[in-house]
Amino acid sequence: AGKAPKGGWPIIAFGHSLTGVAQNCAPSLARGLGGYASAMTVMLNRGYLVMMPDYAGLGVPGRQHAPLDWVALGNNMIDGVRAARRVLPDASVNWAAYGSGQGGLAAWASAIRAADYGTGLNLVGAVALSPYADLAALADAASNGKLSQNQYRLLMVILQGLSQELPGFDLNAYRSGTARDHWDLLTSCAPPDPAEAQKLASQLRPEDLRPRDAAAAAALRNTLS
């Protein structure tokens, strides 16, 4: 609220972390923007215009969401800034990128893409918290049975994304047991029974996400790197 400062409202492009790969996993479709509204409000109260993109493939029909496509993620942040300036004409050309996890990758990528794709705007900096810089180690952790509880769903969602992007990608080379039998529920960003999904997630074991053999592990490692 109030009058814009000289030069317009400075913009923060807010990159959300990985929600899923299905169209309905867009934060804009979720209550409280998927839990991000409170963090964005802190920035709003400090005088920033805050924009959070859903990322390509989330929210509206079209292409599949590719969670590790850094070029698309960087472009989404920049396009979101342009869109924000069209919605609010007294917005500044000055903007910063911020995000964690997948959002960290988006923030990092937007800094790389700003030089060529971000013409007409002035990126002042990027904050990339725990960005998905290189997830190849997930293949080794899965092979060695060393995935943490938090990495189970991360790997599952990444595998789901790869199965949508890469023709011939065999999901069953990387899942078995509970993971295979309840895959759709475990990878859903809006499960019909959240309690059941949480219960099943707690039952996952390293062998449920162990690659079928050394060749499958090597193929995943190469793809992720």
GROMACS .gro file of C-alpha atoms in nm:
model
  225
    1ALA     CA    1   0.000   0.000   0.000
    2GLY     CA    2   0.105   0.359  -0.051
    3LYS     CA    3   0.301   0.551  -0.307
    4ALA     CA    4   0.583   0.379  -0.491
    5PRO     CA    5   0.935   0.499  -0.410
    6LYS     CA    6   1.138   0.689  -0.669
    7GLY     CA    7   1.210   0.450  -0.953
    8GLY     CA    8   0.917   0.223  -0.867
    9TRP     CA    9   0.860  -0.073  -0.637
   10PRO     CA   10   1.164  -0.304  -0.635
   11ILE     CA   11   1.074  -0.661  -0.726
   12ILE     CA   12   1.164  -0.992  -0.565
   13ALA     CA   13   1.119  -1.304  -0.780
   14PHE     CA   14   1.039  -1.575  -0.522
   15GLY     CA   15   1.134  -1.927  -0.635
   16HIS     CA   16   0.936  -2.198  -0.458
   17SER     CA   17   1.083  -2.538  -0.381
   18LEU     CA   18   0.979  -2.862  -0.548
   19THR     CA   19   0.606  -2.927  -0.510
   20GLY     CA   20   0.563  -3.203  -0.769
   21VAL     CA   21   0.540  -3.249  -1.144
   22ALA     CA   22   0.163  -3.269  -1.197
   23GLN     CA   23  -0.029  -2.969  -1.329
   24ASN     CA   24  -0.222  -2.934  -1.001
   25CYS     CA   25   0.103  -2.891  -0.802
   26ALA     CA   26   0.111  -2.516  -0.872
   27PRO     CA   27   0.140  -2.308  -0.553
   28SER     CA   28  -0.106  -2.058  -0.701
   29LEU     CA   29  -0.376  -2.328  -0.679
   30ALA     CA   30  -0.308  -2.407  -0.314
   31ARG     CA   31  -0.440  -2.244   0.000
   32GLY     CA   32  -0.200  -1.977   0.127
   33LEU     CA   33   0.004  -2.020  -0.192
   34GLY     CA   34   0.120  -2.358  -0.069
   35GLY     CA   35   0.246  -2.217   0.258
   36TYR     CA   36   0.458  -1.942   0.102
   37ALA     CA   37   0.219  -1.654   0.170
   38SER     CA   38   0.364  -1.578   0.513
   39ALA     CA   39   0.723  -1.556   0.387
   40MET     CA   40   0.612  -1.338   0.096
   41THR     CA   41   0.421  -1.112   0.335
   42VAL     CA   42   0.742  -1.038   0.525
   43MET     CA   43   0.894  -0.912   0.200
   44LEU     CA   44   0.580  -0.718   0.108
   45ASN     CA   45   0.588  -0.542   0.445
   46ARG     CA   46   0.942  -0.427   0.369
   47GLY     CA   47   0.832  -0.249   0.054
   48TYR     CA   48   0.895  -0.506  -0.218
   49LEU     CA   49   0.669  -0.623  -0.495
   50VAL     CA   50   0.684  -1.003  -0.466
   51MET     CA   51   0.620  -1.235  -0.760
   52MET     CA   52   0.618  -1.616  -0.739
   53PRO     CA   53   0.592  -1.813  -1.065
   54ASP     CA   54   0.437  -2.160  -1.075
   55TYR     CA   55   0.711  -2.273  -1.323
   56ALA     CA   56   0.636  -2.411  -1.667
   57GLY     CA   57   0.408  -2.714  -1.665
   58LEU     CA   58   0.239  -2.627  -1.335
   59GLY     CA   59  -0.100  -2.457  -1.303
   60VAL     CA   60  -0.214  -2.451  -1.665
   61PRO     CA   61  -0.239  -2.715  -1.940
   62GLY     CA   62   0.054  -2.749  -2.175
   63ARG     CA   63   0.401  -2.893  -2.149
   64GLN     CA   64   0.504  -3.130  -1.873
   65HIS     CA   65   0.691  -2.980  -1.579
   66ALA     CA   66   1.062  -3.063  -1.594
   67PRO     CA   67   1.195  -3.005  -1.240
   68LEU     CA   68   1.563  -2.985  -1.338
   69ASP     CA   69   1.528  -2.779  -1.658
   70TRP     CA   70   1.733  -2.485  -1.531
   71VAL     CA   71   1.692  -2.277  -1.849
   72ALA     CA   72   1.312  -2.295  -1.821
   73LEU     CA   73   1.324  -2.218  -1.448
   74GLY     CA   74   1.545  -1.913  -1.501
   75ASN     CA   75   1.323  -1.791  -1.783
   76ASN     CA   76   1.011  -1.842  -1.566
   77MET     CA   77   1.155  -1.610  -1.299
   78ILE     CA   78   1.239  -1.342  -1.554
   79ASP     CA   79   0.905  -1.373  -1.735
   80GLY     CA   80   0.732  -1.345  -1.398
   81VAL     CA   81   0.910  -1.016  -1.331
   82ARG     CA   82   0.796  -0.886  -1.670
   83ALA     CA   83   0.441  -0.997  -1.595
   84ALA     CA   84   0.449  -0.824  -1.256
   85ARG     CA   85   0.555  -0.498  -1.421
   86ARG     CA   86   0.260  -0.523  -1.660
   87VAL     CA   87   0.020  -0.579  -1.368
   88LEU     CA   88   0.170  -0.291  -1.167
   89PRO     CA   89   0.304  -0.017  -1.396
   90ASP     CA   90   0.479   0.165  -1.110
   91ALA     CA   91   0.710  -0.133  -1.052
   92SER     CA   92   1.084  -0.085  -1.088
   93VAL     CA   93   1.315  -0.242  -1.345
   94ASN     CA   94   1.531  -0.343  -1.047
   95TRP     CA   95   1.473  -0.695  -0.925
   96ALA     CA   96   1.632  -0.969  -0.717
   97ALA     CA   97   1.590  -1.347  -0.727
   98TYR     CA   98   1.537  -1.561  -0.418
   99GLY     CA   99   1.463  -1.930  -0.365
  100SER     CA  100   1.552  -2.257  -0.198
  101GLY     CA  101   1.578  -2.612  -0.330
  102GLN     CA  102   1.427  -2.609  -0.677
  103GLY     CA  103   1.367  -2.239  -0.617
  104GLY     CA  104   1.738  -2.203  -0.544
  105LEU     CA  105   1.809  -2.353  -0.886
  106ALA     CA  106   1.555  -2.112  -1.038
  107ALA     CA  107   1.721  -1.813  -0.867
  108TRP     CA  108   2.069  -1.926  -0.971
  109ALA     CA  109   1.951  -1.992  -1.328
  110SER     CA  110   1.779  -1.654  -1.351
  111ALA     CA  111   2.112  -1.487  -1.269
  112ILE     CA  112   2.273  -1.678  -1.558
  113ARG     CA  113   1.985  -1.607  -1.796
  114ALA     CA  114   1.953  -1.239  -1.701
  115ALA     CA  115   2.239  -1.129  -1.925
  116ASP     CA  116   2.073  -1.257  -2.244
  117TYR     CA  117   1.709  -1.330  -2.167
  118GLY     CA  118   1.653  -1.057  -1.909
  119THR     CA  119   1.718  -0.752  -2.126
  120GLY     CA  120   1.533  -0.439  -2.021
  121LEU     CA  121   1.548  -0.539  -1.655
  122ASN     CA  122   1.819  -0.485  -1.394
  123LEU     CA  123   1.901  -0.789  -1.180
  124VAL     CA  124   2.068  -0.662  -0.863
  125GLY     CA  125   2.143  -1.004  -0.712
  126ALA     CA  126   2.033  -1.363  -0.656
  127VAL     CA  127   2.002  -1.562  -0.333
  128ALA     CA  128   2.011  -1.938  -0.402
  129LEU     CA  129   1.956  -2.143  -0.086
  130SER     CA  130   2.042  -2.516  -0.110
  131PRO     CA  131   1.999  -2.511  -0.489
  132TYR     CA  132   1.963  -2.832  -0.688
  133ALA     CA  133   2.311  -2.785  -0.834
  134ASP     CA  134   2.396  -3.152  -0.900
  135LEU     CA  135   2.166  -3.433  -0.796
  136ALA     CA  136   2.378  -3.713  -0.945
  137ALA     CA  137   2.474  -3.825  -0.594
  138LEU     CA  138   2.113  -3.934  -0.542
  139ALA     CA  139   2.179  -4.229  -0.774
  140ASP     CA  140   2.472  -4.343  -0.558
  141ALA     CA  141   2.280  -4.289  -0.234
  142ALA     CA  142   1.991  -4.496  -0.370
  143SER     CA  143   2.228  -4.774  -0.482
  144ASN     CA  144   2.405  -4.782  -0.146
  145GLY     CA  145   2.084  -4.767   0.059
  146LYS     CA  146   2.188  -4.433   0.207
  147LEU     CA  147   1.891  -4.213   0.111
  148SER     CA  148   1.761  -4.002   0.398
  149GLN     CA  149   1.390  -3.996   0.475
  150ASN     CA  150   1.364  -3.651   0.315
  151GLN     CA  151   1.537  -3.773  -0.001
  152TYR     CA  152   1.285  -4.051  -0.066
  153ARG     CA  153   1.015  -3.824  -0.204
  154LEU     CA  154   1.268  -3.595  -0.374
  155LEU     CA  155   1.403  -3.889  -0.572
  156MET     CA  156   1.055  -4.019  -0.648
  157VAL     CA  157   0.936  -3.686  -0.786
  158ILE     CA  158   1.256  -3.647  -0.989
  159LEU     CA  159   1.208  -3.998  -1.130
  160GLN     CA  160   0.844  -3.918  -1.213
  161GLY     CA  161   0.959  -3.607  -1.398
  162LEU     CA  162   1.220  -3.802  -1.593
  163SER     CA  163   0.961  -4.063  -1.693
  164GLN     CA  164   0.750  -3.783  -1.845
  165GLU     CA  165   1.044  -3.618  -2.021
  166LEU     CA  166   1.245  -3.911  -2.154
  167PRO     CA  167   1.087  -4.163  -2.394
  168GLY     CA  168   1.161  -4.517  -2.283
  169PHE     CA  169   1.259  -4.423  -1.927
  170ASP     CA  170   1.175  -4.731  -1.717
  171LEU     CA  171   1.042  -4.629  -1.377
  172ASN     CA  172   1.039  -4.990  -1.265
  173ALA     CA  173   1.418  -4.999  -1.286
  174TYR     CA  174   1.419  -4.765  -0.985
  175ARG     CA  175   1.120  -4.863  -0.772
  176SER     CA  176   0.987  -5.173  -0.601
  177GLY     CA  177   0.783  -5.277  -0.298
  178THR     CA  178   0.591  -4.998  -0.126
  179ALA     CA  179   0.722  -4.731  -0.364
  180ARG     CA  180   0.601  -4.919  -0.673
  181ASP     CA  181   0.271  -5.033  -0.526
  182HIS     CA  182   0.169  -4.686  -0.401
  183TRP     CA  183   0.362  -4.465  -0.642
  184ASP     CA  184   0.081  -4.230  -0.744
  185LEU     CA  185  -0.020  -4.161  -0.384
  186LEU     CA  186   0.340  -4.111  -0.267
  187THR     CA  187   0.428  -3.869  -0.548
  188SER     CA  188   0.103  -3.673  -0.536
  189CYS     CA  189   0.121  -3.312  -0.418
  190ALA     CA  190  -0.247  -3.328  -0.314
  191PRO     CA  191  -0.321  -3.687  -0.205
  192PRO     CA  192  -0.691  -3.766  -0.143
  193ASP     CA  193  -0.593  -3.913   0.194
  194PRO     CA  194  -0.292  -3.718   0.330
  195ALA     CA  195  -0.276  -3.929   0.647
  196GLU     CA  196  -0.252  -4.250   0.444
  197ALA     CA  197   0.014  -4.096   0.220
  198GLN     CA  198   0.216  -3.990   0.523
  199LYS     CA  199   0.182  -4.336   0.677
  200LEU     CA  200   0.303  -4.503   0.357
  201ALA     CA  201   0.592  -4.258   0.326
  202SER     CA  202   0.708  -4.355   0.676
  203GLN     CA  203   0.715  -4.720   0.564
  204LEU     CA  204   0.954  -4.661   0.273
  205ARG     CA  205   1.285  -4.843   0.300
  206PRO     CA  206   1.612  -4.811   0.102
  207GLU     CA  207   1.536  -5.124  -0.102
  208ASP     CA  208   1.213  -4.966  -0.230
  209LEU     CA  209   1.414  -4.712  -0.431
  210ARG     CA  210   1.730  -4.907  -0.508
  211PRO     CA  211   1.818  -4.914  -0.881
  212ARG     CA  212   1.768  -5.256  -1.040
  213ASP     CA  213   2.137  -5.299  -1.121
  214ALA     CA  214   2.464  -5.113  -1.175
  215ALA     CA  215   2.366  -5.021  -1.531
  216ALA     CA  216   2.043  -4.857  -1.413
  217ALA     CA  217   2.231  -4.667  -1.143
  218ALA     CA  218   2.489  -4.544  -1.395
  219ALA     CA  219   2.216  -4.433  -1.636
  220LEU     CA  220   2.043  -4.235  -1.362
  221ARG     CA  221   2.371  -4.081  -1.248
  222ASN     CA  222   2.452  -3.970  -1.603
  223THR     CA  223   2.103  -3.828  -1.653
  224LEU     CA  224   2.108  -3.630  -1.329
  225SER     CA  225   2.455  -3.488  -1.392
   0.00000   0.00000   0.00000
